[in-house]
């Protein structure tokens, strides 16, 4: 079994007090972190990347939720790939559905962001997923294929990290069914190998209402190489429970 990746996406949550508390809970559980059979990563808001630098000493990667589509320049309010690299980010989300929905990110912009991560030696995690309407209209696979190809076509990346996050399962408390997850993940891998690069290694994470209660089922499913967890990652104890659950798969 390949090493799973468990990433916690805090979105725009938390404050300095909660960051400190989170780190102290992780510190108290250093043995569990040392024994983790999954790679762990926390993606706090940009503002707390500095305050969370200790993560790397705790054997947890630091990640970012987004990055600018430009190398540098007069782009007020943006954060560049090189800045994230300075903050020791290993992973960066590209194309999270909330970026697509509220900030209208797609196509070329996402392709540029993806490439900038690679240029700066960070690992982009491309997030894709269909809306409920698209699923009900039988468009799921078309949407996934389009979202994959518009960013990954021609990529030089040797290892791909993709998060399948059905939009209707994000933050709703209703996760996708195991069979739907397995089907989507199988489709994603097959599409990558057929249309992008037959030799590339690919990990597909599932995201969408993953909790410590459903992780055993969802994250051990066929073709599931990890999880992208939002709400349940905000509480260090819950995040650790999910990490523990992954240990039990091996
Ligand atoms: P959720 O969010 O776990 O709160 O559903 C997942 C995500 O958006 O990455």
PDB file of C-alpha atoms and ligand atoms in Angstrom:
ATOM      1  CA  UNK A   1       0.000   0.000   0.000  1.00  0.00           C
ATOM      2  CA  UNK A   2       1.380   3.439  -0.849  1.00  0.00           C
ATOM      3  CA  UNK A   3       1.845   5.925   1.943  1.00  0.00           C
ATOM      4  CA  UNK A   4      -1.348   7.875   2.443  1.00  0.00           C
ATOM      5  CA  UNK A   5      -1.450  11.640   2.739  1.00  0.00           C
ATOM      6  CA  UNK A   6      -3.734  13.242   5.297  1.00  0.00           C
ATOM      7  CA  UNK A   7      -4.077  16.983   4.809  1.00  0.00           C
ATOM      8  CA  UNK A   8      -6.076  19.360   6.994  1.00  0.00           C
ATOM      9  CA  UNK A   9      -7.493  22.380   5.211  1.00  0.00           C
ATOM     10  CA  UNK A  10      -8.432  24.973   7.813  1.00  0.00           C
ATOM     11  CA  UNK A  11      -9.970  27.353   5.258  1.00  0.00           C
ATOM     12  CA  UNK A  12     -10.551  30.804   6.806  1.00  0.00           C
ATOM     13  CA  UNK A  13     -10.844  29.537  10.370  1.00  0.00           C
ATOM     14  CA  UNK A  14      -8.775  29.863  13.506  1.00  0.00           C
ATOM     15  CA  UNK A  15      -7.004  32.589  15.431  1.00  0.00           C
ATOM     16  CA  UNK A  16      -3.659  32.901  17.148  1.00  0.00           C
ATOM     17  CA  UNK A  17      -4.952  31.362  20.366  1.00  0.00           C
ATOM     18  CA  UNK A  18      -6.320  28.322  18.527  1.00  0.00           C
ATOM     19  CA  UNK A  19      -3.053  27.941  16.592  1.00  0.00           C
ATOM     20  CA  UNK A  20      -1.119  27.826  19.873  1.00  0.00           C
ATOM     21  CA  UNK A  21      -3.526  25.343  21.393  1.00  0.00           C
ATOM     22  CA  UNK A  22      -3.376  23.150  18.293  1.00  0.00           C
ATOM     23  CA  UNK A  23       0.415  23.043  18.405  1.00  0.00           C
ATOM     24  CA  UNK A  24       0.388  22.182  22.082  1.00  0.00           C
ATOM     25  CA  UNK A  25      -1.988  19.246  21.495  1.00  0.00           C
ATOM     26  CA  UNK A  26       0.257  18.005  18.694  1.00  0.00           C
ATOM     27  CA  UNK A  27       3.306  18.376  20.930  1.00  0.00           C
ATOM     28  CA  UNK A  28       1.610  16.249  23.599  1.00  0.00           C
ATOM     29  CA  UNK A  29       1.027  13.604  20.947  1.00  0.00           C
ATOM     30  CA  UNK A  30       4.505  13.587  19.471  1.00  0.00           C
ATOM     31  CA  UNK A  31       4.728   9.783  19.836  1.00  0.00           C
ATOM     32  CA  UNK A  32       1.640   9.353  17.712  1.00  0.00           C
ATOM     33  CA  UNK A  33       3.011  11.740  15.099  1.00  0.00           C
ATOM     34  CA  UNK A  34       6.316   9.856  15.059  1.00  0.00           C
ATOM     35  CA  UNK A  35       4.441   6.600  14.516  1.00  0.00           C
ATOM     36  CA  UNK A  36       2.107   7.937  11.873  1.00  0.00           C
ATOM     37  CA  UNK A  37       2.111   5.740   8.799  1.00  0.00           C
ATOM     38  CA  UNK A  38       0.518   8.536   6.800  1.00  0.00           C
ATOM     39  CA  UNK A  39       2.175  11.737   5.749  1.00  0.00           C
ATOM     40  CA  UNK A  40       0.458  14.511   7.663  1.00  0.00           C
ATOM     41  CA  UNK A  41      -0.006  18.094   6.551  1.00  0.00           C
ATOM     42  CA  UNK A  42      -1.816  21.108   7.968  1.00  0.00           C
ATOM     43  CA  UNK A  43      -2.852  23.985   5.719  1.00  0.00           C
ATOM     44  CA  UNK A  44      -3.621  26.991   7.899  1.00  0.00           C
ATOM     45  CA  UNK A  45      -4.605  30.418   6.583  1.00  0.00           C
ATOM     46  CA  UNK A  46      -1.638  32.379   5.183  1.00  0.00           C
ATOM     47  CA  UNK A  47      -1.647  34.630   8.259  1.00  0.00           C
ATOM     48  CA  UNK A  48      -0.657  31.730  10.530  1.00  0.00           C
ATOM     49  CA  UNK A  49       1.984  30.047   8.381  1.00  0.00           C
ATOM     50  CA  UNK A  50       4.642  31.824  10.412  1.00  0.00           C
ATOM     51  CA  UNK A  51       3.109  30.838  13.739  1.00  0.00           C
ATOM     52  CA  UNK A  52       2.915  27.213  12.611  1.00  0.00           C
ATOM     53  CA  UNK A  53       6.539  26.730  11.596  1.00  0.00           C
ATOM     54  CA  UNK A  54       6.943  24.340  14.535  1.00  0.00           C
ATOM     55  CA  UNK A  55       4.869  21.794  12.597  1.00  0.00           C
ATOM     56  CA  UNK A  56       7.908  20.602  10.689  1.00  0.00           C
ATOM     57  CA  UNK A  57       9.648  19.685  13.971  1.00  0.00           C
ATOM     58  CA  UNK A  58       6.550  17.715  14.927  1.00  0.00           C
ATOM     59  CA  UNK A  59       6.750  15.673  11.713  1.00  0.00           C
ATOM     60  CA  UNK A  60       3.791  17.433  10.139  1.00  0.00           C
ATOM     61  CA  UNK A  61       4.165  19.183   6.801  1.00  0.00           C
ATOM     62  CA  UNK A  62       3.069  22.764   6.362  1.00  0.00           C
ATOM     63  CA  UNK A  63       0.782  23.471   3.438  1.00  0.00           C
ATOM     64  CA  UNK A  64      -1.021  26.402   1.849  1.00  0.00           C
ATOM     65  CA  UNK A  65      -4.572  26.689   0.595  1.00  0.00           C
ATOM     66  CA  UNK A  66      -3.811  28.805  -2.443  1.00  0.00           C
ATOM     67  CA  UNK A  67      -1.119  30.868  -4.158  1.00  0.00           C
ATOM     68  CA  UNK A  68      -0.861  33.735  -6.614  1.00  0.00           C
ATOM     69  CA  UNK A  69      -0.919  33.007 -10.325  1.00  0.00           C
ATOM     70  CA  UNK A  70       2.065  35.340 -10.791  1.00  0.00           C
ATOM     71  CA  UNK A  71       5.700  35.034  -9.857  1.00  0.00           C
ATOM     72  CA  UNK A  72       5.908  38.490  -8.247  1.00  0.00           C
ATOM     73  CA  UNK A  73       4.908  42.090  -8.831  1.00  0.00           C
ATOM     74  CA  UNK A  74       2.171  44.628  -8.179  1.00  0.00           C
ATOM     75  CA  UNK A  75      -0.575  42.201  -7.154  1.00  0.00           C
ATOM     76  CA  UNK A  76      -1.842  43.676  -3.914  1.00  0.00           C
ATOM     77  CA  UNK A  77      -3.027  41.100  -1.421  1.00  0.00           C
ATOM     78  CA  UNK A  78      -1.527  38.087  -3.181  1.00  0.00           C
ATOM     79  CA  UNK A  79       1.015  35.577  -1.849  1.00  0.00           C
ATOM     80  CA  UNK A  80       3.543  34.098  -4.246  1.00  0.00           C
ATOM     81  CA  UNK A  81       4.937  30.589  -4.587  1.00  0.00           C
ATOM     82  CA  UNK A  82       8.397  31.727  -3.493  1.00  0.00           C
ATOM     83  CA  UNK A  83       6.910  33.262  -0.329  1.00  0.00           C
ATOM     84  CA  UNK A  84       5.178  29.980   0.469  1.00  0.00           C
ATOM     85  CA  UNK A  85       8.426  28.166  -0.117  1.00  0.00           C
ATOM     86  CA  UNK A  86      10.104  30.541   2.343  1.00  0.00           C
ATOM     87  CA  UNK A  87       7.415  29.511   4.840  1.00  0.00           C
ATOM     88  CA  UNK A  88       8.426  25.850   4.272  1.00  0.00           C
ATOM     89  CA  UNK A  89       5.201  24.851   2.570  1.00  0.00           C
ATOM     90  CA  UNK A  90       5.476  21.418   1.062  1.00  0.00           C
ATOM     91  CA  UNK A  91       1.973  21.133  -0.348  1.00  0.00           C
ATOM     92  CA  UNK A  92      -0.315  23.744  -1.898  1.00  0.00           C
ATOM     93  CA  UNK A  93      -3.960  23.343  -2.863  1.00  0.00           C
ATOM     94  CA  UNK A  94      -4.760  24.428  -6.406  1.00  0.00           C
ATOM     95  CA  UNK A  95      -8.335  24.877  -7.564  1.00  0.00           C
ATOM     96  CA  UNK A  96     -10.212  24.127  -4.358  1.00  0.00           C
ATOM     97  CA  UNK A  97     -13.924  24.279  -5.159  1.00  0.00           C
ATOM     98  CA  UNK A  98     -14.312  27.376  -2.975  1.00  0.00           C
ATOM     99  CA  UNK A  99     -11.657  29.125  -5.085  1.00  0.00           C
ATOM    100  CA  UNK A 100     -13.527  28.042  -8.190  1.00  0.00           C
ATOM    101  CA  UNK A 101     -16.928  29.071  -6.838  1.00  0.00           C
ATOM    102  CA  UNK A 102     -16.205  32.381  -5.105  1.00  0.00           C
ATOM    103  CA  UNK A 103     -13.119  33.587  -6.959  1.00  0.00           C
ATOM    104  CA  UNK A 104     -13.951  32.177 -10.389  1.00  0.00           C
ATOM    105  CA  UNK A 105     -10.671  30.360 -10.782  1.00  0.00           C
ATOM    106  CA  UNK A 106     -10.387  27.917 -13.638  1.00  0.00           C
ATOM    107  CA  UNK A 107      -8.385  26.900 -16.702  1.00  0.00           C
ATOM    108  CA  UNK A 108      -5.320  29.023 -17.387  1.00  0.00           C
ATOM    109  CA  UNK A 109      -5.120  30.607 -13.955  1.00  0.00           C
ATOM    110  CA  UNK A 110      -5.062  27.183 -12.301  1.00  0.00           C
ATOM    111  CA  UNK A 111      -2.550  25.914 -14.815  1.00  0.00           C
ATOM    112  CA  UNK A 112      -0.222  28.815 -13.988  1.00  0.00           C
ATOM    113  CA  UNK A 113      -0.626  28.241 -10.257  1.00  0.00           C
ATOM    114  CA  UNK A 114       0.092  24.562 -10.702  1.00  0.00           C
ATOM    115  CA  UNK A 115       3.269  25.246 -12.660  1.00  0.00           C
ATOM    116  CA  UNK A 116       4.452  27.876 -10.162  1.00  0.00           C
ATOM    117  CA  UNK A 117       4.249  25.281  -7.376  1.00  0.00           C
ATOM    118  CA  UNK A 118       6.399  22.911  -9.416  1.00  0.00           C
ATOM    119  CA  UNK A 119       8.844  25.685 -10.315  1.00  0.00           C
ATOM    120  CA  UNK A 120       9.310  26.362  -6.611  1.00  0.00           C
ATOM    121  CA  UNK A 121       9.670  22.739  -5.568  1.00  0.00           C
ATOM    122  CA  UNK A 122       6.357  22.438  -3.829  1.00  0.00           C
ATOM    123  CA  UNK A 123       3.733  19.791  -4.469  1.00  0.00           C
ATOM    124  CA  UNK A 124       0.464  21.084  -5.872  1.00  0.00           C
ATOM    125  CA  UNK A 125      -2.682  19.217  -4.878  1.00  0.00           C
ATOM    126  CA  UNK A 126      -5.174  19.752  -7.668  1.00  0.00           C
ATOM    127  CA  UNK A 127      -8.734  19.750  -6.333  1.00  0.00           C
ATOM    128  CA  UNK A 128     -11.519  18.636  -8.636  1.00  0.00           C
ATOM    129  CA  UNK A 129     -15.129  17.639  -8.186  1.00  0.00           C
ATOM    130  CA  UNK A 130     -18.623  17.923  -9.553  1.00  0.00           C
ATOM    131  CA  UNK A 131     -21.574  19.882  -8.186  1.00  0.00           C
ATOM    132  CA  UNK A 132     -24.785  18.149  -7.201  1.00  0.00           C
ATOM    133  CA  UNK A 133     -26.478  19.444 -10.322  1.00  0.00           C
ATOM    134  CA  UNK A 134     -23.711  18.077 -12.533  1.00  0.00           C
ATOM    135  CA  UNK A 135     -23.912  14.704 -10.777  1.00  0.00           C
ATOM    136  CA  UNK A 136     -27.677  14.560 -11.179  1.00  0.00           C
ATOM    137  CA  UNK A 137     -27.334  15.349 -14.849  1.00  0.00           C
ATOM    138  CA  UNK A 138     -24.860  12.522 -15.321  1.00  0.00           C
ATOM    139  CA  UNK A 139     -21.950  14.882 -16.051  1.00  0.00           C
ATOM    140  CA  UNK A 140     -19.614  13.792 -13.261  1.00  0.00           C
ATOM    141  CA  UNK A 141     -17.005  12.100 -15.432  1.00  0.00           C
ATOM    142  CA  UNK A 142     -17.052  14.859 -18.075  1.00  0.00           C
ATOM    143  CA  UNK A 143     -16.460  17.458 -15.369  1.00  0.00           C
ATOM    144  CA  UNK A 144     -13.631  15.482 -13.777  1.00  0.00           C
ATOM    145  CA  UNK A 145     -11.975  14.868 -17.160  1.00  0.00           C
ATOM    146  CA  UNK A 146     -12.196  18.563 -18.076  1.00  0.00           C
ATOM    147  CA  UNK A 147     -10.874  19.757 -14.717  1.00  0.00           C
ATOM    148  CA  UNK A 148      -7.954  17.332 -14.948  1.00  0.00           C
ATOM    149  CA  UNK A 149      -6.981  18.082 -18.525  1.00  0.00           C
ATOM    150  CA  UNK A 150      -7.283  21.850 -18.360  1.00  0.00           C
ATOM    151  CA  UNK A 151      -4.550  21.924 -15.723  1.00  0.00           C
ATOM    152  CA  UNK A 152      -2.493  18.795 -16.227  1.00  0.00           C
ATOM    153  CA  UNK A 153      -2.309  18.498 -20.005  1.00  0.00           C
ATOM    154  CA  UNK A 154       1.398  18.666 -20.893  1.00  0.00           C
ATOM    155  CA  UNK A 155       2.565  18.851 -17.275  1.00  0.00           C
ATOM    156  CA  UNK A 156       6.139  17.875 -16.496  1.00  0.00           C
ATOM    157  CA  UNK A 157       5.240  16.722 -12.970  1.00  0.00           C
ATOM    158  CA  UNK A 158       6.430  13.198 -12.252  1.00  0.00           C
ATOM    159  CA  UNK A 159       4.073  12.605  -9.356  1.00  0.00           C
ATOM    160  CA  UNK A 160       0.547  13.919  -9.245  1.00  0.00           C
ATOM    161  CA  UNK A 161      -1.552  14.632  -6.178  1.00  0.00           C
ATOM    162  CA  UNK A 162      -5.225  15.095  -6.875  1.00  0.00           C
ATOM    163  CA  UNK A 163      -8.044  15.633  -4.405  1.00  0.00           C
ATOM    164  CA  UNK A 164     -11.464  14.398  -5.451  1.00  0.00           C
ATOM    165  CA  UNK A 165     -13.907  16.595  -3.608  1.00  0.00           C
ATOM    166  CA  UNK A 166     -17.510  16.383  -4.752  1.00  0.00           C
ATOM    167  CA  UNK A 167     -18.789  19.904  -4.147  1.00  0.00           C
ATOM    168  CA  UNK A 168     -22.014  18.644  -2.596  1.00  0.00           C
ATOM    169  CA  UNK A 169     -20.069  16.746   0.070  1.00  0.00           C
ATOM    170  CA  UNK A 170     -17.893  19.662   1.203  1.00  0.00           C
ATOM    171  CA  UNK A 171     -18.870  21.047   4.578  1.00  0.00           C
ATOM    172  CA  UNK A 172     -22.325  19.483   4.363  1.00  0.00           C
ATOM    173  CA  UNK A 173     -21.889  16.548   6.718  1.00  0.00           C
ATOM    174  CA  UNK A 174     -22.930  14.269   3.853  1.00  0.00           C
ATOM    175  CA  UNK A 175     -19.908  12.439   2.516  1.00  0.00           C
ATOM    176  CA  UNK A 176     -19.911  10.593  -0.773  1.00  0.00           C
ATOM    177  CA  UNK A 177     -20.668   6.869  -0.671  1.00  0.00           C
ATOM    178  CA  UNK A 178     -17.689   4.560  -0.687  1.00  0.00           C
ATOM    179  CA  UNK A 179     -18.749   3.087  -4.031  1.00  0.00           C
ATOM    180  CA  UNK A 180     -18.993   6.555  -5.617  1.00  0.00           C
ATOM    181  CA  UNK A 181     -15.583   7.485  -4.259  1.00  0.00           C
ATOM    182  CA  UNK A 182     -14.001   4.302  -5.609  1.00  0.00           C
ATOM    183  CA  UNK A 183     -15.589   4.828  -8.991  1.00  0.00           C
ATOM    184  CA  UNK A 184     -14.471   8.466  -9.237  1.00  0.00           C
ATOM    185  CA  UNK A 185     -10.934   7.711  -8.055  1.00  0.00           C
ATOM    186  CA  UNK A 186     -10.602   4.847 -10.525  1.00  0.00           C
ATOM    187  CA  UNK A 187     -11.786   7.130 -13.298  1.00  0.00           C
ATOM    188  CA  UNK A 188      -9.330   9.867 -12.304  1.00  0.00           C
ATOM    189  CA  UNK A 189      -6.342   7.507 -12.311  1.00  0.00           C
ATOM    190  CA  UNK A 190      -7.350   5.932 -15.592  1.00  0.00           C
ATOM    191  CA  UNK A 191      -7.789   9.359 -17.206  1.00  0.00           C
ATOM    192  CA  UNK A 192      -4.392  10.513 -15.954  1.00  0.00           C
ATOM    193  CA  UNK A 193      -2.635   7.425 -17.324  1.00  0.00           C
ATOM    194  CA  UNK A 194      -4.508   7.435 -20.626  1.00  0.00           C
ATOM    195  CA  UNK A 195      -4.552  11.130 -21.411  1.00  0.00           C
ATOM    196  CA  UNK A 196      -1.688  12.714 -19.499  1.00  0.00           C
ATOM    197  CA  UNK A 197       1.181  10.361 -18.843  1.00  0.00           C
ATOM    198  CA  UNK A 198       1.090   6.560 -18.681  1.00  0.00           C
ATOM    199  CA  UNK A 199       4.093   6.465 -16.362  1.00  0.00           C
ATOM    200  CA  UNK A 200       3.241   9.134 -13.846  1.00  0.00           C
ATOM    201  CA  UNK A 201       2.625   8.177 -10.246  1.00  0.00           C
ATOM    202  CA  UNK A 202      -0.659   9.493  -8.950  1.00  0.00           C
ATOM    203  CA  UNK A 203      -2.248   9.727  -5.535  1.00  0.00           C
ATOM    204  CA  UNK A 204      -5.893  10.644  -5.225  1.00  0.00           C
ATOM    205  CA  UNK A 205      -7.179  11.997  -1.916  1.00  0.00           C
ATOM    206  CA  UNK A 206     -10.828  12.051  -1.021  1.00  0.00           C
ATOM    207  CA  UNK A 207     -12.321  15.174   0.528  1.00  0.00           C
ATOM    208  CA  UNK A 208     -15.840  16.068   1.596  1.00  0.00           C
ATOM    209  CA  UNK A 209     -17.140  15.653   5.152  1.00  0.00           C
ATOM    210  CA  UNK A 210     -14.416  13.238   6.223  1.00  0.00           C
ATOM    211  CA  UNK A 211     -14.491  12.741   9.993  1.00  0.00           C
ATOM    212  CA  UNK A 212     -12.960  10.404  12.543  1.00  0.00           C
ATOM    213  CA  UNK A 213     -16.165   8.360  12.232  1.00  0.00           C
ATOM    214  CA  UNK A 214     -16.177   7.687   8.495  1.00  0.00           C
ATOM    215  CA  UNK A 215     -12.408   7.745   7.858  1.00  0.00           C
ATOM    216  CA  UNK A 216     -12.072   3.990   8.350  1.00  0.00           C
ATOM    217  CA  UNK A 217     -14.471   3.359   5.515  1.00  0.00           C
ATOM    218  CA  UNK A 218     -13.631   6.187   3.119  1.00  0.00           C
ATOM    219  CA  UNK A 219      -9.873   6.438   3.428  1.00  0.00           C
ATOM    220  CA  UNK A 220      -9.304   2.691   3.177  1.00  0.00           C
ATOM    221  CA  UNK A 221     -11.392   2.397   0.032  1.00  0.00           C
ATOM    222  CA  UNK A 222      -9.966   1.198  -3.278  1.00  0.00           C
ATOM    223  CA  UNK A 223      -7.829   3.830  -5.038  1.00  0.00           C
ATOM    224  CA  UNK A 224      -8.060   6.237  -2.090  1.00  0.00           C
ATOM    225  CA  UNK A 225      -4.567   7.437  -1.231  1.00  0.00           C
ATOM    226  CA  UNK A 226      -5.438   9.805   1.557  1.00  0.00           C
ATOM    227  CA  UNK A 227      -7.842  12.465   2.674  1.00  0.00           C
ATOM    228  CA  UNK A 228      -8.318  16.209   2.489  1.00  0.00           C
ATOM    229  CA  UNK A 229     -10.166  17.167   5.626  1.00  0.00           C
ATOM    230  CA  UNK A 230     -11.774  20.521   6.330  1.00  0.00           C
ATOM    231  CA  UNK A 231     -14.001  20.877   9.405  1.00  0.00           C
ATOM    232  CA  UNK A 232     -12.672  17.865  11.293  1.00  0.00           C
ATOM    233  CA  UNK A 233      -9.086  19.104  10.949  1.00  0.00           C
ATOM    234  CA  UNK A 234      -9.791  22.219  12.999  1.00  0.00           C
ATOM    235  CA  UNK A 235      -9.646  20.210  16.187  1.00  0.00           C
ATOM    236  CA  UNK A 236      -6.195  18.646  16.699  1.00  0.00           C
ATOM    237  CA  UNK A 237      -7.635  15.691  18.611  1.00  0.00           C
ATOM    238  CA  UNK A 238     -10.015  14.842  15.760  1.00  0.00           C
ATOM    239  CA  UNK A 239      -7.260  15.194  13.171  1.00  0.00           C
ATOM    240  CA  UNK A 240      -5.101  12.830  15.245  1.00  0.00           C
ATOM    241  CA  UNK A 241      -7.967  10.344  15.491  1.00  0.00           C
ATOM    242  CA  UNK A 242      -8.109  10.233  11.694  1.00  0.00           C
ATOM    243  CA  UNK A 243      -4.329   9.741  11.538  1.00  0.00           C
ATOM    244  CA  UNK A 244      -4.663   6.882  14.051  1.00  0.00           C
ATOM    245  CA  UNK A 245      -7.386   5.347  11.985  1.00  0.00           C
ATOM    246  CA  UNK A 246      -5.101   5.333   8.927  1.00  0.00           C
ATOM    247  CA  UNK A 247      -2.422   3.531  10.975  1.00  0.00           C
ATOM    248  CA  UNK A 248      -4.884   0.732  11.547  1.00  0.00           C
ATOM    249  CA  UNK A 249      -5.072   0.029   7.780  1.00  0.00           C
ATOM    250  CA  UNK A 250      -1.507  -1.230   7.600  1.00  0.00           C
TER     251      UNK A 250
HETATM  252  P1  LIG B   1     -14.969  19.391   4.831  1.00  0.00           P
HETATM  253  O1  LIG B   1     -14.058  20.219   3.778  1.00  0.00           O
HETATM  254  O2  LIG B   1     -14.114  18.265   5.352  1.00  0.00           O
HETATM  255  O3  LIG B   1     -15.315  20.393   5.900  1.00  0.00           O
HETATM  256  O4  LIG B   1     -16.139  18.889   4.081  1.00  0.00           O
HETATM  257  C1  LIG B   1     -13.206  19.562   2.892  1.00  0.00           C
HETATM  258  C2  LIG B   1     -12.510  20.545   1.993  1.00  0.00           C
HETATM  259  O5  LIG B   1     -13.139  21.486   1.530  1.00  0.00           O
HETATM  260  O6  LIG B   1     -11.295  20.428   1.720  1.00  0.00           O
END
